[in-house]
CSV table of N, CA and C and ligand atoms in Angstrom, one decimal:
chain,number,residue,atom,x,y,z
A,55,MET,N,0.9,-1.1,0.0
A,55,MET,CA,0.1,0.0,-0.1
A,55,MET,C,1.0,1.2,-0.2
A,56,TYR,N,0.5,2.3,-0.9
A,56,TYR,CA,1.2,3.5,-0.7
A,56,TYR,C,0.2,4.8,-0.4
A,57,LEU,N,0.6,5.7,0.3
A,57,LEU,CA,-0.2,6.8,0.6
A,57,LEU,C,0.5,8.1,0.0
A,58,ALA,N,-0.4,8.9,-1.0
A,58,ALA,CA,0.0,10.1,-1.3
A,58,ALA,C,-0.5,11.2,-0.7
A,59,MET,N,0.3,12.0,-0.2
A,59,MET,CA,-0.4,13.0,0.7
A,59,MET,C,0.0,14.4,0.2
A,60,ASN,N,-1.1,15.4,0.0
A,60,ASN,CA,-0.6,16.8,-0.3
A,60,ASN,C,-1.3,18.0,0.7
A,61,ARG,N,-0.4,18.5,1.4
A,61,ARG,CA,-0.8,19.4,2.2
A,61,ARG,C,-1.1,20.9,1.8
A,62,PHE,N,-2.1,21.4,2.0
A,62,PHE,CA,-2.4,22.8,1.6
A,62,PHE,C,-2.9,23.7,3.0
A,63,THR,N,-2.2,25.0,2.9
A,63,THR,CA,-2.6,25.9,4.1
A,63,THR,C,-3.4,26.9,3.6
A,64,VAL,N,-4.5,27.2,4.2
A,64,VAL,CA,-5.6,27.8,3.6
A,64,VAL,C,-6.2,29.0,4.6
A,65,LEU,N,-6.1,30.2,4.3
A,65,LEU,CA,-6.4,31.3,5.1
A,65,LEU,C,-8.1,30.8,5.5
A,66,THR,N,-8.5,31.1,6.8
A,66,THR,CA,-9.9,30.8,7.1
A,66,THR,C,-10.9,31.5,6.2
A,67,ASP,N,-10.7,32.7,5.7
A,67,ASP,CA,-11.6,33.4,4.8
A,67,ASP,C,-11.7,32.7,3.4
A,68,ASN,N,-10.8,31.6,3.0
A,68,ASN,CA,-10.8,31.1,1.9
A,68,ASN,C,-11.4,29.5,1.9
A,69,ALA,N,-11.8,29.2,3.2
A,69,ALA,CA,-11.8,28.0,3.7
A,69,ALA,C,-13.2,27.4,2.7
A,70,ALA,N,-14.2,28.2,2.8
A,70,ALA,CA,-15.6,27.6,2.0
A,70,ALA,C,-15.2,27.6,0.8
A,71,ALA,N,-14.5,28.3,0.0
A,71,ALA,CA,-14.5,28.3,-1.7
A,71,ALA,C,-13.2,27.1,-1.7
A,72,PHE,N,-12.3,27.0,-0.8
A,72,PHE,CA,-11.4,25.7,-1.1
A,72,PHE,C,-12.1,24.4,-0.9
A,73,GLU,N,-13.0,24.3,0.0
A,73,GLU,CA,-13.9,23.2,0.1
A,73,GLU,C,-14.8,22.8,-0.9
A,74,GLU,N,-15.6,24.2,-1.4
A,74,GLU,CA,-16.3,24.1,-2.5
A,74,GLU,C,-15.6,23.4,-3.7
A,75,LEU,N,-14.5,24.0,-4.1
A,75,LEU,CA,-13.5,23.5,-5.1
A,75,LEU,C,-13.5,21.9,-5.1
A,76,TRP,N,-13.3,21.2,-4.2
A,76,TRP,CA,-12.8,19.9,-4.0
A,76,TRP,C,-14.1,19.3,-4.1
A,77,LEU,N,-15.2,19.7,-3.3
A,77,LEU,CA,-16.5,18.9,-3.3
A,77,LEU,C,-17.1,19.0,-4.7
A,78,SER,N,-16.9,19.8,-5.3
A,78,SER,CA,-17.6,20.1,-6.7
A,78,SER,C,-16.9,19.5,-8.0
A,79,ARG,N,-15.8,19.2,-7.7
A,79,ARG,CA,-14.9,18.8,-8.9
A,79,ARG,C,-15.3,17.2,-9.3
A,80,GLU,N,-15.2,16.9,-10.7
A,80,GLU,CA,-15.4,15.7,-11.2
A,80,GLU,C,-14.2,14.7,-11.3
A,81,SER,N,-14.0,13.8,-10.2
A,81,SER,CA,-13.0,13.1,-10.0
A,81,SER,C,-12.9,11.9,-10.8
A,82,ARG,N,-12.0,11.4,-11.4
A,82,ARG,CA,-11.7,10.3,-12.0
A,82,ARG,C,-10.9,9.2,-11.4
A,83,LEU,N,-10.6,9.4,-10.2
A,83,LEU,CA,-9.8,8.5,-9.3
A,83,LEU,C,-10.5,6.9,-9.3
A,84,GLN,N,-11.7,7.0,-9.4
A,84,GLN,CA,-12.2,5.6,-9.4
A,84,GLN,C,-11.9,4.6,-10.7
A,85,ASP,N,-11.6,5.3,-11.7
A,85,ASP,CA,-11.4,4.7,-13.0
A,85,ASP,C,-9.9,4.1,-13.2
A,86,MET,N,-9.1,4.7,-12.2
A,86,MET,CA,-7.6,4.3,-12.4
A,86,MET,C,-7.3,3.0,-11.6
A,87,ASP,N,-6.3,2.4,-12.5
A,87,ASP,CA,-6.1,1.2,-12.0
A,87,ASP,C,-5.0,1.1,-10.7
A,88,GLY,N,-5.4,0.6,-9.4
A,88,GLY,CA,-4.7,0.7,-8.2
A,88,GLY,C,-4.9,1.6,-7.5
A,89,PHE,N,-6.2,2.2,-7.8
A,89,PHE,CA,-6.8,3.5,-6.9
A,89,PHE,C,-7.7,2.7,-5.8
A,90,VAL,N,-7.1,3.1,-4.5
A,90,VAL,CA,-7.9,2.4,-3.4
A,90,VAL,C,-8.7,3.3,-2.7
A,91,SER,N,-8.4,4.4,-2.4
A,91,SER,CA,-9.5,5.5,-1.7
A,91,SER,C,-8.8,7.0,-1.8
A,92,PHE,N,-9.8,7.8,-1.4
A,92,PHE,CA,-9.2,9.3,-1.3
A,92,PHE,C,-10.2,9.8,0.0
A,93,HIS,N,-9.3,10.7,0.5
A,93,HIS,CA,-9.9,11.7,1.4
A,93,HIS,C,-9.4,13.0,1.1
A,94,MET,N,-10.2,13.9,1.5
A,94,MET,CA,-9.7,15.2,1.7
A,94,MET,C,-10.0,15.5,3.2
A,95,LEU,N,-8.9,16.1,3.8
A,95,LEU,CA,-9.0,15.9,5.3
A,95,LEU,C,-8.7,17.5,5.8
A,96,LYS,N,-9.8,17.8,6.7
A,96,LYS,CA,-9.5,19.1,7.3
A,96,LYS,C,-9.0,19.0,8.6
A,97,GLY,N,-7.8,19.6,8.9
A,97,GLY,CA,-7.0,19.7,10.1
A,97,GLY,C,-7.1,20.9,11.1
A,98,PRO,N,-6.1,21.0,11.8
A,98,PRO,CA,-6.1,22.1,12.8
A,98,PRO,C,-6.3,23.4,12.3
A,99,GLU,N,-7.0,24.4,12.8
A,99,GLU,CA,-6.6,25.9,12.7
A,99,GLU,C,-5.7,26.4,13.4
A,100,ALA,N,-5.0,27.2,13.0
A,100,ALA,CA,-4.0,28.3,13.9
A,100,ALA,C,-3.5,29.4,13.0
A,101,GLU,N,-3.7,30.5,13.9
A,101,GLU,CA,-3.1,31.8,13.3
A,101,GLU,C,-3.9,32.3,12.0
A,102,GLY,N,-5.2,31.9,11.9
A,102,GLY,CA,-5.9,32.2,10.9
A,102,GLY,C,-5.8,31.5,9.6
A,103,ARG,N,-5.2,30.2,10.0
A,103,ARG,CA,-5.1,29.2,8.6
A,103,ARG,C,-5.6,27.8,9.1
A,104,ILE,N,-5.9,27.2,8.1
A,104,ILE,CA,-6.3,25.8,8.2
A,104,ILE,C,-5.6,24.9,7.4
A,105,LEU,N,-5.3,23.7,8.1
A,105,LEU,CA,-4.5,22.7,7.3
A,105,LEU,C,-5.4,21.8,6.7
A,106,TYR,N,-5.0,21.7,5.4
A,106,TYR,CA,-6.0,20.5,4.9
A,106,TYR,C,-5.0,19.7,4.1
A,107,ALA,N,-5.4,18.4,4.0
A,107,ALA,CA,-4.5,17.4,3.3
A,107,ALA,C,-5.2,16.5,2.5
A,108,SER,N,-5.0,16.4,1.0
A,108,SER,CA,-5.5,15.3,0.4
A,108,SER,C,-4.8,14.2,0.6
A,109,HIS,N,-5.4,12.9,0.6
A,109,HIS,CA,-5.0,11.6,1.3
A,109,HIS,C,-5.5,10.6,0.2
A,110,THR,N,-4.6,10.2,-0.7
A,110,THR,CA,-5.0,9.0,-1.4
A,110,THR,C,-4.1,7.8,-1.4
A,111,VAL,N,-4.8,6.8,-1.2
A,111,VAL,CA,-4.4,5.2,-1.0
A,111,VAL,C,-4.3,4.7,-2.5
A,112,TRP,N,-3.2,4.0,-2.8
A,112,TRP,CA,-3.0,3.3,-4.1
A,112,TRP,C,-2.4,1.9,-3.5
A,113,GLN,N,-2.6,0.9,-4.4
A,113,GLN,CA,-2.2,-0.2,-4.2
A,113,GLN,C,-0.6,-0.2,-4.0
A,114,SER,N,0.1,0.3,-4.9
A,114,SER,CA,1.4,0.5,-4.8
A,114,SER,C,1.9,1.8,-5.4
A,115,GLU,N,3.3,2.1,-5.0
A,115,GLU,CA,3.8,3.5,-5.5
A,115,GLU,C,3.7,3.4,-7.1
A,116,ALA,N,3.7,2.2,-7.8
A,116,ALA,CA,4.0,2.4,-9.2
A,116,ALA,C,2.7,2.7,-9.8
A,117,HIS,N,1.5,2.2,-9.0
A,117,HIS,CA,0.2,2.6,-9.5
A,117,HIS,C,-0.1,4.2,-9.3
A,118,PHE,N,0.5,4.7,-8.3
A,118,PHE,CA,0.7,6.1,-8.1
A,118,PHE,C,1.1,7.0,-8.9
A,119,ARG,N,2.4,6.4,-9.5
A,119,ARG,CA,3.2,7.0,-10.4
A,119,ARG,C,2.7,7.0,-11.8
A,120,ALA,N,2.0,5.9,-12.0
A,120,ALA,CA,1.2,6.0,-13.2
A,120,ALA,C,0.1,6.9,-13.5
A,121,TRP,N,-0.6,7.0,-12.3
A,121,TRP,CA,-1.5,8.2,-12.2
A,121,TRP,C,-1.0,9.4,-12.5
A,122,THR,N,0.3,9.8,-12.2
A,122,THR,CA,0.5,11.2,-12.1
A,122,THR,C,1.2,11.3,-13.7
A,123,THR,N,1.4,10.6,-14.5
A,123,THR,CA,1.7,10.7,-15.8
A,123,THR,C,0.4,10.4,-16.7
A,124,SER,N,-0.9,10.3,-16.1
A,124,SER,CA,-1.9,9.9,-17.2
A,124,SER,C,-2.6,11.2,-17.3
A,125,ALA,N,-3.5,11.0,-18.5
A,125,ALA,CA,-4.5,12.3,-18.8
A,125,ALA,C,-5.3,12.5,-17.6
A,126,ALA,N,-5.7,11.5,-16.8
A,126,ALA,CA,-6.8,12.0,-15.8
A,126,ALA,C,-6.1,12.9,-14.8
A,127,PHE,N,-4.7,12.8,-14.4
A,127,PHE,CA,-4.0,13.7,-13.5
A,127,PHE,C,-4.0,15.0,-14.2
A,128,ARG,N,-3.7,15.2,-15.6
A,128,ARG,CA,-3.5,16.4,-16.2
A,128,ARG,C,-4.8,17.1,-16.3
A,129,GLN,N,-6.0,16.3,-16.5
A,129,GLN,CA,-7.3,16.8,-16.3
A,129,GLN,C,-7.6,17.5,-14.9
A,130,ALA,N,-7.1,16.6,-13.9
A,130,ALA,CA,-7.5,17.0,-12.6
A,130,ALA,C,-6.9,18.3,-12.0
A,131,HIS,N,-5.7,18.6,-12.7
A,131,HIS,CA,-5.0,20.0,-12.3
A,131,HIS,C,-5.0,20.8,-13.5
A,132,SER,N,-5.9,20.6,-14.6
A,132,SER,CA,-6.0,21.7,-15.3
A,132,SER,C,-6.4,23.0,-14.9
A,133,GLY,N,-7.4,23.1,-14.0
A,133,GLY,CA,-7.8,24.4,-13.4
A,133,GLY,C,-7.1,24.8,-12.1
A,134,ALA,N,-5.9,24.1,-11.8
A,134,ALA,CA,-5.5,24.3,-10.4
A,134,ALA,C,-4.6,26.0,-10.5
A,135,GLY,N,-4.2,26.1,-11.8
A,135,GLY,CA,-3.8,27.7,-11.9
A,135,GLY,C,-4.5,28.6,-11.5
A,136,GLN,N,-5.9,28.6,-11.8
A,136,GLN,CA,-7.0,29.6,-11.3
A,136,GLN,C,-7.1,29.4,-10.0
A,137,THR,N,-6.8,28.5,-9.2
A,137,THR,CA,-7.5,28.4,-7.7
A,137,THR,C,-6.4,28.4,-6.7
A,138,ARG,N,-5.1,28.9,-7.2
A,138,ARG,CA,-3.8,29.0,-6.4
A,138,ARG,C,-3.9,30.2,-5.4
A,139,GLN,N,-4.8,31.0,-5.6
A,139,GLN,CA,-5.0,32.1,-4.6
A,139,GLN,C,-5.6,31.6,-3.2
A,140,LEU,N,-6.2,30.4,-3.5
A,140,LEU,CA,-7.0,29.9,-2.1
A,140,LEU,C,-6.1,29.4,-1.2
A,141,TYR,N,-5.0,29.2,-1.7
A,141,TYR,CA,-4.0,28.4,-0.5
A,141,TYR,C,-2.5,29.3,-0.7
A,142,GLU,N,-1.8,29.1,0.4
A,142,GLU,CA,-0.7,29.7,0.4
A,142,GLU,C,0.4,29.0,-0.2
A,143,GLY,N,1.2,29.6,-1.1
A,143,GLY,CA,2.4,28.9,-1.8
A,143,GLY,C,1.9,27.6,-2.5
A,144,ALA,N,3.0,26.9,-2.5
A,144,ALA,CA,2.6,25.4,-3.4
A,144,ALA,C,2.3,24.3,-2.3
A,145,PRO,N,1.3,23.4,-2.7
A,145,PRO,CA,1.3,22.3,-1.8
A,145,PRO,C,2.3,21.4,-1.5
A,146,THR,N,2.4,21.0,-0.1
A,146,THR,CA,3.6,20.3,0.3
A,146,THR,C,3.1,18.7,0.1
A,147,PHE,N,4.0,18.0,-0.8
A,147,PHE,CA,3.6,16.6,-1.4
A,147,PHE,C,4.7,15.5,-0.4
A,148,GLU,N,3.9,14.6,0.1
A,148,GLU,CA,4.8,13.6,1.0
A,148,GLU,C,3.9,12.3,0.5
A,149,GLY,N,5.0,11.2,0.1
A,149,GLY,CA,4.8,10.0,-0.1
A,149,GLY,C,5.1,8.8,1.0
A,150,PHE,N,4.1,8.0,1.1
A,150,PHE,CA,4.6,7.0,2.3
A,150,PHE,C,4.3,5.6,1.7
A,151,GLU,N,5.2,4.8,2.0
A,151,GLU,CA,5.1,3.3,1.7
A,151,GLU,C,4.6,2.7,3.0
A,152,SER,N,3.4,1.9,3.2
A,152,SER,CA,3.1,1.3,4.2
A,152,SER,C,4.0,0.0,4.7
A,153,ILE,N,4.4,0.1,5.9
A,153,ILE,CA,5.3,-1.1,6.5
A,153,ILE,C,4.6,-1.9,7.3
A,154,GLN,N,3.3,-1.6,8.0
A,154,GLN,CA,2.5,-2.6,8.4
A,154,GLN,C,1.0,-2.0,8.3
A,155,GLU,N,0.0,-3.0,8.5
A,155,GLU,CA,-1.3,-2.6,8.1
A,155,GLU,C,-2.2,-3.5,9.3
A,156,ILE,N,-3.0,-2.8,9.9
A,156,ILE,CA,-3.9,-3.5,10.6
A,156,ILE,C,-5.2,-2.9,10.3
A,157,ASP,N,-6.4,-3.5,10.3
A,157,ASP,CA,-7.6,-3.0,10.1
A,157,ASP,C,-8.6,-3.7,10.7
A,158,ALA,N,-10.0,-3.2,11.0
A,158,ALA,CA,-10.8,-3.8,12.0
A,158,ALA,C,-11.0,-5.3,11.5
A,159,LEU,N,-11.3,-5.3,10.2
A,159,LEU,CA,-11.7,-6.7,9.8
A,159,LEU,C,-10.6,-7.8,9.6
A,160,SER,N,-9.7,-7.4,9.5
A,160,SER,CA,-8.4,-8.7,9.3
A,160,SER,C,-8.3,-9.3,10.6
A,161,SER,N,-8.0,-10.5,10.2
A,161,SER,CA,-7.8,-11.5,11.5
A,161,SER,C,-6.1,-11.4,11.5
A,162,THR,N,-5.6,-11.6,13.0
A,162,THR,CA,-4.3,-11.4,13.1
A,162,THR,C,-3.7,-12.9,13.2
B,285,LIG,C1,2.4,14.8,-6.8
B,285,LIG,C2,1.8,15.8,-6.4
B,285,LIG,C3,0.4,15.9,-6.3
B,285,LIG,C4,-0.6,14.9,-6.0
B,285,LIG,C5,-0.1,13.5,-5.2
B,285,LIG,C6,-1.9,15.6,-5.9
B,285,LIG,C7,-2.9,15.2,-5.6
B,285,LIG,C8,-4.3,15.2,-6.0
B,285,LIG,C9,-5.5,14.4,-6.2
B,285,LIG,C10,-5.7,13.2,-5.7
B,285,LIG,C11,-6.8,15.3,-6.7
B,285,LIG,C12,-7.9,14.9,-6.9
B,285,LIG,C13,-8.1,14.2,-8.4
B,285,LIG,C14,-9.3,13.6,-8.7
B,285,LIG,O1,-10.3,13.5,-7.8
B,285,LIG,O2,-9.4,13.1,-9.8
B,285,LIG,C15,-6.0,16.6,-7.0
B,285,LIG,C16,-6.7,17.7,-7.2
B,285,LIG,C17,-6.1,19.0,-7.3
B,285,LIG,N1,-4.8,19.3,-6.9
B,285,LIG,FE1,-3.3,18.1,-6.9
B,285,LIG,N2,-1.8,16.8,-6.4
B,285,LIG,C18,-0.4,16.9,-6.8
B,285,LIG,C19,0.1,18.2,-7.2
B,285,LIG,C20,-0.5,19.5,-7.3
B,285,LIG,C21,0.0,20.7,-7.3
B,285,LIG,C22,1.5,21.1,-7.6
B,285,LIG,C23,-1.0,21.6,-7.1
B,285,LIG,C24,-1.1,23.2,-7.1
B,285,LIG,C25,-0.3,23.8,-8.1
B,285,LIG,C26,-2.3,21.0,-7.0
B,285,LIG,C27,-3.7,21.4,-6.7
B,285,LIG,C28,-4.8,20.6,-6.9
B,285,LIG,C29,-6.2,21.3,-6.9
B,285,LIG,C30,-6.3,22.7,-6.8
B,285,LIG,C31,-7.0,20.1,-7.4
B,285,LIG,C32,-8.4,20.2,-7.4
B,285,LIG,C33,-8.6,20.3,-9.0
B,285,LIG,C34,-9.6,21.1,-9.5
B,285,LIG,O3,-11.0,20.4,-9.5
B,285,LIG,O4,-9.8,22.1,-10.0
B,285,LIG,N3,-1.9,19.4,-6.9
B,285,LIG,N4,-4.8,16.5,-6.7
């Protein structure tokens, strides 16, 4: 399992517009090979800013890398230039390889 996370710092005044951008988009993630799940996470607020993180789980890093070179990725980001004023600077990307997994339904 591979987790791709992108963090956005958003002024509280822009939070509603930022959330609407994500909630109204047409996602094609479910069409992608190796896609497992997506969450847009709203984190803590401090000094007038809210931390958001997009959190996408893939079966493997190779599946994630294939998505980043796909037409679906380009399409998902084609409008990103117009919405850059909603968050500060560039988003911060972090990729994680899972080394242990425990979930409620798995037997140990
Ligand atoms: C490797 C780095 C990146 C990852 C892993 C990533 C991840 C994602 C994902 C999973 C989505 C949703 C796609 C969908 O549902 O089909 C998305 C959309 C978006 N990303 Fe990224 N992204 C990356 C780079 C960037 C960069 C550099 C920016 C800013 C310049 C950005 C800004 C956005 C925005 C604003 C959207 C919403 C698009 C819209 O509907 O207009 N992303 N990204």
